[in-house]
PDB file of C-alpha atoms in Angstrom:
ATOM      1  CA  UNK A   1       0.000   0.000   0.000  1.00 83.00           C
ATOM      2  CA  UNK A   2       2.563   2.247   1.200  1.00 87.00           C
ATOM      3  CA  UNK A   3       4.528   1.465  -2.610  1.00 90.00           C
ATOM      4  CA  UNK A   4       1.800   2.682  -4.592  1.00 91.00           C
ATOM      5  CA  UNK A   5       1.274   5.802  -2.755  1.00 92.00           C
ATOM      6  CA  UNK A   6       4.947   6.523  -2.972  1.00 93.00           C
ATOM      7  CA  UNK A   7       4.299   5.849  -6.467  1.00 93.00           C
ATOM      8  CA  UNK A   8       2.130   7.785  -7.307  1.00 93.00           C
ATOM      9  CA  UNK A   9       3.941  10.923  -5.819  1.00 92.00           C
ATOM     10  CA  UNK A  10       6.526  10.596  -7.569  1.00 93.00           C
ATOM     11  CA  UNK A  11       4.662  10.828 -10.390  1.00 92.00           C
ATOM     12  CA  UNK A  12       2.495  13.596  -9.376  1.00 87.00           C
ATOM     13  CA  UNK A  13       6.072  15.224  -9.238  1.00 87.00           C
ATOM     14  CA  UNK A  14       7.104  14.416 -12.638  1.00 88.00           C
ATOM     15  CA  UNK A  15       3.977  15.868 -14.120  1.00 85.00           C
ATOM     16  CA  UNK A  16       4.020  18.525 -12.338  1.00 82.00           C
ATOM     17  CA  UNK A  17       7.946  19.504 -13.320  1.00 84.00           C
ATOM     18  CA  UNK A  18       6.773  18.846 -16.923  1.00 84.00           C
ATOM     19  CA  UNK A  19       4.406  21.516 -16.782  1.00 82.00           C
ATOM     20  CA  UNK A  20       5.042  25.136 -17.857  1.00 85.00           C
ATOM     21  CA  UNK A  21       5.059  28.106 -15.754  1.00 84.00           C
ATOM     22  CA  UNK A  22       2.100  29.008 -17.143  1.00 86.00           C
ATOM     23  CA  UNK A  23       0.010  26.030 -16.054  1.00 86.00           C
ATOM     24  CA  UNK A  24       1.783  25.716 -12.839  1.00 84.00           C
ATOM     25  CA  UNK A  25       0.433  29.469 -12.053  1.00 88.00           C
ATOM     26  CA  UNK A  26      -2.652  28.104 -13.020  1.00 88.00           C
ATOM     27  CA  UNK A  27      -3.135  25.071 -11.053  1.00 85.00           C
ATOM     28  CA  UNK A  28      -1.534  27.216  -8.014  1.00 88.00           C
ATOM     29  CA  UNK A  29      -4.305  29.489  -8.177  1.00 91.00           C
ATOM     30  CA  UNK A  30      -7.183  26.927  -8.753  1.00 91.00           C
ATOM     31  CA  UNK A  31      -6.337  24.803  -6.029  1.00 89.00           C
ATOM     32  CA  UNK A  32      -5.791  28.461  -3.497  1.00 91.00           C
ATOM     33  CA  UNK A  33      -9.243  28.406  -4.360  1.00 90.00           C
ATOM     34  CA  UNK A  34     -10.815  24.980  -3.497  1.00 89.00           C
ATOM     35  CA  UNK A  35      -9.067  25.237  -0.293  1.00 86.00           C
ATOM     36  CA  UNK A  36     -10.616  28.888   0.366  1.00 86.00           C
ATOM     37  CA  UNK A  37     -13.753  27.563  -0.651  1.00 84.00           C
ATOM     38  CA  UNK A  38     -13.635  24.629   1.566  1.00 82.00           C
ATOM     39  CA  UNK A  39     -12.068  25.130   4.431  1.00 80.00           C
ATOM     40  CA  UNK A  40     -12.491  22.988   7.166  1.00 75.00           C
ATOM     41  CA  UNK A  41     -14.487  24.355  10.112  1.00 73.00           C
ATOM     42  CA  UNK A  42     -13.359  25.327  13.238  1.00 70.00           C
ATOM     43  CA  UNK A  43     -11.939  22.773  15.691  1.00 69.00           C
ATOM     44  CA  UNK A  44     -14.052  23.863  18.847  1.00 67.00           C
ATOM     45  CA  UNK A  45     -16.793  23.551  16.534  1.00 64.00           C
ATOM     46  CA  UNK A  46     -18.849  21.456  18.289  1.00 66.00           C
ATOM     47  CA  UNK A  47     -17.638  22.668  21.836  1.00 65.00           C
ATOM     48  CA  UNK A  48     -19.714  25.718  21.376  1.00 60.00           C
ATOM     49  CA  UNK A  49     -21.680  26.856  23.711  1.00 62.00           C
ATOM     50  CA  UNK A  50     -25.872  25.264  24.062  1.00 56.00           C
ATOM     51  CA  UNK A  51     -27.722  28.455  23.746  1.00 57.00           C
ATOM     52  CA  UNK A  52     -25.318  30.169  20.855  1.00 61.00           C
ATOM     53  CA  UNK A  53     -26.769  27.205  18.554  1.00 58.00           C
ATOM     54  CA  UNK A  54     -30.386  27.548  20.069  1.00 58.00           C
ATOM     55  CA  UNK A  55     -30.920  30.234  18.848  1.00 61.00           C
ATOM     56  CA  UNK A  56     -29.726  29.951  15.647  1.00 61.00           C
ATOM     57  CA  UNK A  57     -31.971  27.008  15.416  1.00 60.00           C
ATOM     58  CA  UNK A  58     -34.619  28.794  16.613  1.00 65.00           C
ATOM     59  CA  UNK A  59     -37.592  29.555  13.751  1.00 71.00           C
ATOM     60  CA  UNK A  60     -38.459  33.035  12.550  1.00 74.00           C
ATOM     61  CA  UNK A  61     -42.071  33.534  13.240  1.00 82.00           C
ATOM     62  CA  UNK A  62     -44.249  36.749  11.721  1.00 86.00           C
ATOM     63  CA  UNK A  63     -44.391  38.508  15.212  1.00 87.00           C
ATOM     64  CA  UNK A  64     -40.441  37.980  15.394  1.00 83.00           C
ATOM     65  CA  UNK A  65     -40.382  40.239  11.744  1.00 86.00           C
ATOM     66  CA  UNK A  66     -42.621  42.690  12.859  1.00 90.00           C
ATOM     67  CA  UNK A  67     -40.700  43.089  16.080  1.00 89.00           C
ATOM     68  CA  UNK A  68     -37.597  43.419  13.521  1.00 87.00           C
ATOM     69  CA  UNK A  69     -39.666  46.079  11.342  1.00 89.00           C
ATOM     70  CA  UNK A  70     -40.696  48.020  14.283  1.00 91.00           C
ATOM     71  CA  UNK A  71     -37.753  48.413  15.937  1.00 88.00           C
ATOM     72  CA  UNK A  72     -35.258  49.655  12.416  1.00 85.00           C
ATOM     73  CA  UNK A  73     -38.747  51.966  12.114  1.00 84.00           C
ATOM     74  CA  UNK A  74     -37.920  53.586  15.633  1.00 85.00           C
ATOM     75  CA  UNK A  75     -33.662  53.848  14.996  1.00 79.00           C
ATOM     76  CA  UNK A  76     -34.653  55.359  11.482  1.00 74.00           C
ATOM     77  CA  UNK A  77     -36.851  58.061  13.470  1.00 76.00           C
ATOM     78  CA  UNK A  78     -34.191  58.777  16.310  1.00 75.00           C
ATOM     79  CA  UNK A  79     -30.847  58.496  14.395  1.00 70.00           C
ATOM     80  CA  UNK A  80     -30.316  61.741  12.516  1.00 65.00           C
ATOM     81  CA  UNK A  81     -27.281  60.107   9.997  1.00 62.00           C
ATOM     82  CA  UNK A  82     -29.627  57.360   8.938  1.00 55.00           C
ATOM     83  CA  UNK A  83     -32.581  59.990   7.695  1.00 61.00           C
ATOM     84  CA  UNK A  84     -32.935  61.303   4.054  1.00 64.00           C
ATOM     85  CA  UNK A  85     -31.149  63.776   3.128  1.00 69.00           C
ATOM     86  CA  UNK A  86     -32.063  67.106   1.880  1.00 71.00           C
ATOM     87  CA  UNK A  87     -30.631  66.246  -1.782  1.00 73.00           C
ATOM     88  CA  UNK A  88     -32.582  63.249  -2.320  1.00 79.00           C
ATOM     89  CA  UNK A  89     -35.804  64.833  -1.797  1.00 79.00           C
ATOM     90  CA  UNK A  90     -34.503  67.837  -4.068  1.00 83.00           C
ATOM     91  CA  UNK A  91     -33.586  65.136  -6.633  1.00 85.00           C
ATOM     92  CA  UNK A  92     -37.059  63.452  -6.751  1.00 86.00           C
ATOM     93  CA  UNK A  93     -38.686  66.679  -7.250  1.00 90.00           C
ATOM     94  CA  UNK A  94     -35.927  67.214  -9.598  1.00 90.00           C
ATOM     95  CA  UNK A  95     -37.166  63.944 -11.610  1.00 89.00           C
ATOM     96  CA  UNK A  96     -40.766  64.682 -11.229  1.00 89.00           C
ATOM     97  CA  UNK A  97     -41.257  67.877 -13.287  1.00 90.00           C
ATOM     98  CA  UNK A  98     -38.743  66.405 -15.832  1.00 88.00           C
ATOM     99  CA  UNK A  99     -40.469  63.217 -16.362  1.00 87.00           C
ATOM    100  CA  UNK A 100     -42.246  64.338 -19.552  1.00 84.00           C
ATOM    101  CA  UNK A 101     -38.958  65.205 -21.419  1.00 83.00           C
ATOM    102  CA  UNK A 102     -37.199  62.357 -20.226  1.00 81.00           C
ATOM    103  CA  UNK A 103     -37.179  59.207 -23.137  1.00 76.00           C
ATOM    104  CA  UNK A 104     -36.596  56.528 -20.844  1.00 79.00           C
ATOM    105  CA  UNK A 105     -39.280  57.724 -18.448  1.00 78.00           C
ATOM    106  CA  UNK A 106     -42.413  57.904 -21.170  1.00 78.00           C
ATOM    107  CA  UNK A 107     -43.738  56.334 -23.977  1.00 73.00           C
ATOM    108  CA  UNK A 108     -41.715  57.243 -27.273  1.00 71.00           C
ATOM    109  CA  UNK A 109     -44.009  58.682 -30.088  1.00 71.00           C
ATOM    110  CA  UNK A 110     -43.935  56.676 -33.247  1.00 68.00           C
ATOM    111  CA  UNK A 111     -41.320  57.406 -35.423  1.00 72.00           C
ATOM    112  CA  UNK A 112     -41.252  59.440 -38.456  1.00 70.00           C
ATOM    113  CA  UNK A 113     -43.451  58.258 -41.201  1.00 71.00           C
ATOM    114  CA  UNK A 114     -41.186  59.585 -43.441  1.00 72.00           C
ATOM    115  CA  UNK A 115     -37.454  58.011 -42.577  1.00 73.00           C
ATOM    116  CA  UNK A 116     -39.329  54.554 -41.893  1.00 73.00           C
ATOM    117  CA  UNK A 117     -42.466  52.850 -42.972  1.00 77.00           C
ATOM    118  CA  UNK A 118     -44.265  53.154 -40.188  1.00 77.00           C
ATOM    119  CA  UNK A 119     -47.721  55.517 -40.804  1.00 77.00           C
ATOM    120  CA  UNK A 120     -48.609  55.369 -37.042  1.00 77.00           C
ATOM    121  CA  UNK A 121     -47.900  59.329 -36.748  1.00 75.00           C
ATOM    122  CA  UNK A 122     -49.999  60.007 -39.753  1.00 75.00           C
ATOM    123  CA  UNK A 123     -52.720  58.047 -38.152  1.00 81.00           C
ATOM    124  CA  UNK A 124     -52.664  59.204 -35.089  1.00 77.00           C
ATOM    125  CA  UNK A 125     -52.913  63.225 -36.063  1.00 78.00           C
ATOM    126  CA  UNK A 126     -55.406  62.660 -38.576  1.00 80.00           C
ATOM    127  CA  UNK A 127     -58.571  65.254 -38.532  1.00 76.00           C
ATOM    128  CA  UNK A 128     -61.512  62.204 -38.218  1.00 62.00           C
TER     129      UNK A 128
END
């Protein structure tokens, strides 16, 4: 058993010594990766302490969300840095009375009837 792992090293080795620099930077960096990807947990893992992983196990209920709700409602109200500022309102006023020149904001007319081949205008601003 021990041979063939031996073996099989040494062959690892001899690839790998065969392979450009290119590839070795390559394989270097994939395998960085699976290990940050899957790295192994934390050796007191399962020493932790009984109420740290009740409550994590513990299920969200609806009155547990509105608790949540009401209670980033009240810091919103009483922390000054987290309100609106004065420029955002001024923006969406801003926005508002420019929303009919805006292209992206309303509904393009039809084009002109007389660049494409589309009589929509015509129809539209007929006298019927």
């Amino acid at each position: 058993m021990w041979g063939f792992i031996t073996q099989q090293a040494e062959m690892q080795l001899k690839q790998q010594k065969e392979k450009k620099k290119a590839d070795k930077v390559v394989y270097d960096s994939e395998e960085r990766a699976f290990w940050r990807l899957r790295r192994p947990c934390h050796p007191d893992f399962l020493e932790q302490h009984v109420q740290k992983v009740d409550r994590r196990l513990r299920k969200a209920t609806a009155q547990g969300y509105r608790n949540l709700v009401e209670r980033l409602k009240f810091s919103l109200k009483t922390k000054p840095w987290l309100k609106a500022l004065k420029a955002s309102d001024t923006m969406v006023q801003w926005v508002d009375e420019r929303v009919d020149y805006d292209p992206f904001l309303t509904v393009p007319q039809p084009s002109n009837p007389w660049i494409t081949d589309d009589t929509n205008l015509w129809t539209l601003n007929t006298d019927t």
